[in-house]
Structure formats: C-alpha cells, structure tokens
Amino acid sequence: MRHRTAGRQLNRNSSHRKAMFRNMAISLVEHELIKTTLPKAKELRRYAEPLITLAKSDSVANRRLAMSRTGSKEAVGKLFTELGPRYKTRPGGYIRILKCGFRAGDASPMAYVELVDRPRSEAAADSED
C-alpha cells in the first residue's frame, strides 16, 4: 500500500535523487528557467521553494543552511542577493511549471520550470514591441 509515502522515487536511489535535485535547484537559481520532465518538475518545487524562503531573511545561519543544501557558493550568493529581496513580500509560490509537450525519444511529458516575476530578456521584450 502507498499510504503516507511522500515524494517520488523517479527510479533512482536516494543519493542519486538528492544529487539530481541539488543540481536542478542550482540550475534553476542560476538560469531562472529550466526544462525537465513533468514529474521531476513537480518534485523540484518541493526542494527549491524552501531555499527561496530561506533566502528571504539574510543571516549567516541561513546562508550556511542554504550552502549545505546546495553546495554552490554562486547559487547561495544569487539566492541571498537577488532572489531573496525579489520575493520578500511574496508568501510562497515562487515557481511556475508550464507544460511544453512530449519528448521526442520516449514521449515523456516535459515542462518548463521558471521563477515567477523573473526579469524578461531583451530579445523577448524587443519581439513584443
């Protein structure tokens, strides 16, 4: 029975899952938009949103917690200097998941994971004007 089992296995062992979500969270913080499969995207939300909530209050303890969860100085720096202040007034819901069709090789449902209120790129702004 599946009662009260939280999270998805995604056909990986626990250390592989942990490393995968750590890497995906770093990529999301760095690029603010990534493309992945839909189940991974839904699980990534559970891992990445608490990091942004942590970054909303800048302290040494919170920076050390974020560092232990990501392992990337660059990602922690961006979390606390850009993303924390950006989402200071937002009470959660920092990530948007957009379905984007199916993968060509195996028809897996794919999705874009993006940060809400991310700055628009210059190319996108020029094409709309």
XYZ file of N, CA and C in Angstrom:
387
model
N 0.823 -1.193 0.000
C 0.000 0.000 0.000
C 0.863 1.250 0.000
N 0.300 2.309 -0.509
C 1.048 3.536 -0.711
C 0.690 4.607 0.309
N 0.115 4.250 1.402
C -0.367 5.239 2.357
C 0.781 6.027 2.980
N 0.631 7.335 2.985
C 1.553 8.257 3.648
C 2.995 8.176 3.176
N 3.239 7.778 1.939
C 4.599 7.811 1.419
C 4.744 9.074 0.587
N 5.492 10.025 1.100
C 5.634 11.314 0.431
C 6.779 11.262 -0.565
N 6.646 11.980 -1.649
C 7.711 12.089 -2.637
C 7.686 10.972 -3.653
N 8.421 11.196 -4.728
C 8.508 10.219 -5.808
C 9.907 9.612 -5.824
N 9.999 8.334 -6.206
C 11.306 7.689 -6.305
C 12.013 8.047 -7.600
N 11.253 8.197 -8.682
C 11.792 8.525 -10.004
C 12.825 7.499 -10.472
N 12.671 6.246 -10.059
C 13.557 5.144 -10.447
C 15.027 5.431 -10.146
N 15.286 6.080 -9.022
C 16.648 6.393 -8.612
C 16.809 6.064 -7.135
N 18.047 5.791 -6.730
C 18.258 5.591 -5.299
C 18.337 6.956 -4.614
N 18.355 6.957 -3.304
C 18.200 8.210 -2.563
C 19.352 9.182 -2.806
N 20.577 8.685 -2.908
C 21.705 9.591 -3.123
C 21.661 10.204 -4.522
N 21.233 9.413 -5.508
C 21.102 9.939 -6.874
C 20.007 11.001 -6.930
N 18.894 10.740 -6.269
C 17.791 11.715 -6.223
C 18.236 13.011 -5.567
N 18.935 12.881 -4.454
C 19.398 14.064 -3.726
C 20.342 14.894 -4.594
N 21.283 14.235 -5.259
C 22.225 14.937 -6.125
C 21.510 15.572 -7.311
N 20.543 14.857 -7.874
C 19.815 15.376 -9.032
C 19.037 16.640 -8.671
N 18.316 16.621 -7.554
C 17.535 17.792 -7.172
C 18.429 18.947 -6.734
N 19.563 18.631 -6.142
C 20.520 19.672 -5.783
C 21.022 20.369 -7.049
N 21.392 19.579 -8.059
C 21.877 20.150 -9.320
C 20.780 20.924 -10.045
N 19.564 20.391 -10.027
C 18.461 21.080 -10.701
C 18.140 22.399 -10.004
N 18.206 22.421 -8.684
C 17.937 23.659 -7.942
C 19.009 24.701 -8.239
N 20.266 24.275 -8.329
C 21.347 25.202 -8.668
C 21.123 25.775 -10.065
N 20.740 24.921 -11.016
C 20.483 25.394 -12.381
C 19.311 26.358 -12.417
N 18.278 26.067 -11.635
C 17.115 26.951 -11.601
C 17.483 28.316 -11.028
N 18.278 28.331 -9.978
C 18.697 29.602 -9.385
C 19.573 30.370 -10.371
N 20.455 29.657 -11.055
C 21.395 30.303 -11.969
C 20.703 30.845 -13.220
N 19.855 30.027 -13.861
C 19.260 30.399 -15.149
C 17.833 30.929 -15.029
N 17.158 30.642 -13.935
C 15.782 31.054 -13.648
C 14.748 30.420 -14.572
N 15.168 29.534 -15.460
C 14.265 28.791 -16.334
C 14.982 27.522 -16.763
N 14.384 26.354 -16.488
C 14.959 25.093 -16.942
C 13.859 24.236 -17.544
N 14.262 23.266 -18.365
C 13.316 22.342 -18.985
C 13.621 20.946 -18.468
N 12.592 20.239 -18.011
C 12.774 18.909 -17.448
C 11.473 18.130 -17.612
N 11.457 16.894 -17.133
C 10.218 16.119 -17.216
C 9.233 16.618 -16.163
N 7.969 16.381 -16.401
C 6.930 16.898 -15.512
C 7.029 16.342 -14.089
N 7.233 15.021 -13.890
C 7.363 14.534 -12.503
C 8.563 15.131 -11.764
N 9.688 15.311 -12.473
C 10.856 15.932 -11.838
C 10.561 17.383 -11.487
N 9.839 18.065 -12.365
C 9.497 19.467 -12.112
C 8.638 19.593 -10.866
N 7.672 18.709 -10.711
C 6.781 18.779 -9.554
C 7.528 18.478 -8.260
N 8.491 17.575 -8.315
C 9.286 17.279 -7.124
C 10.300 18.382 -6.838
N 10.818 19.000 -7.900
C 11.791 20.080 -7.721
C 11.179 21.232 -6.944
N 9.892 21.474 -7.144
C 9.216 22.556 -6.419
C 9.345 22.345 -4.914
N 9.222 21.105 -4.446
C 9.320 20.807 -3.010
C 10.728 21.053 -2.479
N 11.725 20.979 -3.348
C 13.109 21.167 -2.929
C 13.543 22.626 -3.040
N 13.115 23.314 -4.101
C 13.645 24.646 -4.397
C 12.908 25.773 -3.680
N 11.605 25.639 -3.484
C 10.864 26.742 -2.857
C 11.321 27.026 -1.427
N 11.602 26.014 -0.599
C 12.124 26.322 0.739
C 13.471 27.052 0.713
N 14.280 26.832 -0.332
C 15.543 27.568 -0.447
C 15.287 29.059 -0.615
N 14.299 29.404 -1.434
C 13.995 30.821 -1.655
C 13.399 31.427 -0.391
N 12.560 30.664 0.304
C 12.002 31.148 1.568
C 13.119 31.410 2.573
N 14.115 30.543 2.587
C 15.274 30.713 3.465
C 16.029 31.997 3.119
N 16.102 32.308 1.825
C 16.870 33.471 1.369
C 16.163 34.790 1.635
N 14.903 34.755 2.037
C 14.175 35.996 2.287
C 14.691 36.718 3.523
N 15.257 35.981 4.477
C 15.871 36.632 5.640
C 17.360 36.282 5.638
N 18.176 37.268 5.344
C 19.616 37.066 5.187
C 20.289 37.012 6.552
N 20.880 35.865 6.862
C 21.674 35.719 8.078
C 22.760 34.683 7.813
N 23.749 34.666 8.645
C 24.839 33.706 8.484
C 24.307 32.285 8.606
N 23.411 32.064 9.556
C 22.854 30.724 9.753
C 22.079 30.272 8.519
N 21.273 31.176 7.941
C 20.507 30.812 6.750
C 21.418 30.576 5.551
N 22.483 31.367 5.438
C 23.429 31.152 4.340
C 24.116 29.792 4.490
N 24.443 29.414 5.716
C 25.089 28.113 5.927
C 24.128 26.967 5.638
N 22.855 27.138 6.021
C 21.847 26.125 5.694
C 21.705 25.974 4.183
N 21.620 27.087 3.475
C 21.487 27.049 2.020
C 22.730 26.428 1.384
N 23.893 26.735 1.940
C 25.136 26.168 1.415
C 25.165 24.657 1.610
N 24.666 24.185 2.748
C 24.655 22.741 2.985
C 23.647 22.042 2.079
N 22.605 22.753 1.667
C 21.585 22.144 0.807
C 21.926 22.221 -0.669
N 22.742 23.206 -1.076
C 23.077 23.330 -2.495
C 24.525 22.978 -2.794
N 25.444 23.401 -1.932
C 26.850 23.130 -2.177
C 27.477 24.050 -3.206
N 26.810 25.158 -3.537
C 27.319 26.068 -4.553
C 27.365 27.490 -4.006
N 28.569 28.059 -3.937
C 28.714 29.428 -3.437
C 28.001 30.430 -4.334
N 28.099 30.209 -5.655
C 27.476 31.135 -6.603
C 25.962 31.134 -6.445
N 25.379 29.940 -6.306
C 23.924 29.840 -6.163
C 23.464 30.483 -4.858
N 24.195 30.258 -3.779
C 23.829 30.856 -2.491
C 23.948 32.374 -2.567
N 24.992 32.860 -3.225
C 25.152 34.301 -3.387
C 23.985 34.915 -4.137
N 23.574 34.283 -5.239
C 22.451 34.821 -6.013
C 21.147 34.703 -5.232
N 20.981 33.595 -4.504
C 19.770 33.424 -3.693
C 19.591 34.588 -2.731
N 20.650 34.941 -2.021
C 20.526 35.938 -0.959
C 20.646 37.380 -1.454
N 21.306 37.609 -2.594
C 21.437 38.986 -3.077
C 20.334 39.378 -4.046
N 19.842 38.425 -4.874
C 18.823 38.763 -5.873
C 17.456 38.182 -5.543
N 17.397 36.864 -5.348
C 16.089 36.206 -5.237
C 15.399 36.481 -3.910
N 16.143 36.491 -2.821
C 15.537 36.780 -1.521
C 14.847 38.132 -1.487
N 15.555 39.210 -1.857
C 14.891 40.524 -1.884
C 13.752 40.609 -2.899
N 13.876 39.904 -4.034
C 12.827 39.956 -5.060
C 11.508 39.384 -4.545
N 11.598 38.316 -3.751
C 10.389 37.640 -3.271
C 10.077 37.955 -1.816
N 10.614 39.059 -1.295
C 10.455 39.411 0.117
C 8.984 39.476 0.532
N 8.135 40.030 -0.322
C 6.727 40.219 0.051
C 5.830 39.083 -0.419
N 6.343 38.167 -1.236
C 5.516 37.073 -1.756
C 5.493 35.919 -0.753
N 4.315 35.468 -0.330
C 4.242 34.396 0.678
C 4.243 32.995 0.062
N 5.281 32.662 -0.672
C 5.357 31.347 -1.296
C 4.928 31.403 -2.745
N 4.991 30.255 -3.434
C 4.602 30.197 -4.835
C 5.588 30.908 -5.733
N 6.879 30.613 -5.577
C 7.921 31.301 -6.331
C 8.186 30.644 -7.679
N 7.656 29.430 -7.881
C 7.985 28.644 -9.064
C 6.728 28.393 -9.881
N 6.870 28.539 -11.196
C 5.776 28.254 -12.132
C 6.191 27.061 -12.985
N 5.279 26.104 -13.162
C 5.536 24.940 -14.002
C 4.621 25.029 -15.213
N 5.222 25.070 -16.399
C 4.474 25.166 -17.651
C 4.702 23.899 -18.468
N 3.645 23.198 -18.814
C 3.781 22.003 -19.641
C 4.168 22.420 -21.053
N 5.049 21.639 -21.671
C 5.531 22.027 -23.004
C 5.587 20.847 -23.965
N 4.631 19.946 -23.878
C 4.574 18.852 -24.839
C 5.282 17.609 -24.349
N 5.684 16.783 -25.318
C 6.260 15.487 -25.013
C 7.632 15.356 -25.664
N 8.532 14.622 -25.002
C 9.879 14.423 -25.515
C 9.833 13.516 -26.740
N 10.685 13.786 -27.715
C 10.652 13.052 -28.975
C 11.034 11.582 -28.800
N 12.020 11.294 -27.974
C 12.529 9.933 -27.879
C 11.605 8.948 -27.202
N 10.956 9.358 -26.103
C 10.162 8.406 -25.328
C 8.788 8.935 -24.941
N 8.397 10.068 -25.481
C 7.073 10.659 -25.228
C 6.835 10.983 -23.757
N 7.900 11.298 -23.025
C 7.736 11.730 -21.633
C 7.177 13.144 -21.614
N 6.233 13.419 -20.717
C 5.720 14.790 -20.635
C 6.810 15.719 -20.109
N 7.018 16.821 -20.821
C 8.061 17.769 -20.468
C 7.438 19.043 -19.918
N 8.250 19.799 -19.165
C 7.742 21.032 -18.566
C 8.884 22.024 -18.401
N 8.530 23.304 -18.485
C 9.453 24.366 -18.124
C 9.209 24.707 -16.668
N 10.287 24.873 -15.918
C 10.206 25.334 -14.536
C 10.840 26.713 -14.522
N 10.070 27.723 -14.137
C 10.613 29.071 -14.127
C 10.257 29.771 -12.837
N 11.071 30.754 -12.503
C 10.799 31.572 -11.334
C 9.781 32.641 -11.710
N 8.788 32.820 -10.868
C 7.773 33.836 -11.089
C 8.432 35.209 -10.972
N 7.951 36.177 -11.723
C 8.464 37.556 -11.695
C 9.930 37.653 -12.087
N 10.388 36.733 -12.912
C 11.785 36.851 -13.345
C 11.874 37.952 -14.386
N 13.013 38.652 -14.459
C 13.131 39.734 -15.437
C 13.098 39.173 -16.853
N 12.403 39.880 -17.732
C 12.313 39.435 -19.118
C 13.627 39.703 -19.826
N 13.985 38.819 -20.754
C 15.213 39.025 -21.517
C 14.988 40.115 -22.561
N 16.065 40.690 -23.063
C 15.965 41.774 -24.043
C 15.341 41.284 -25.347
N 15.656 40.050 -25.769
C 15.123 39.523 -27.024
C 13.606 39.382 -26.951
N 13.100 38.898 -25.826
C 11.654 38.738 -25.668
C 10.962 40.095 -25.606
N 11.593 41.062 -24.978
C 11.000 42.394 -24.873
C 10.951 43.073 -26.240
N 11.993 42.895 -27.062
C 12.021 43.508 -28.388
C 10.998 42.881 -29.326
N 10.798 41.570 -29.235
C 9.871 40.900 -30.147
C 8.423 41.296 -29.889
N 8.080 41.666 -28.663
C 6.704 42.047 -28.349
C 6.409 43.495 -28.703
N 7.423 44.341 -28.784
C 7.202 45.763 -29.099
C 7.039 46.006 -30.584
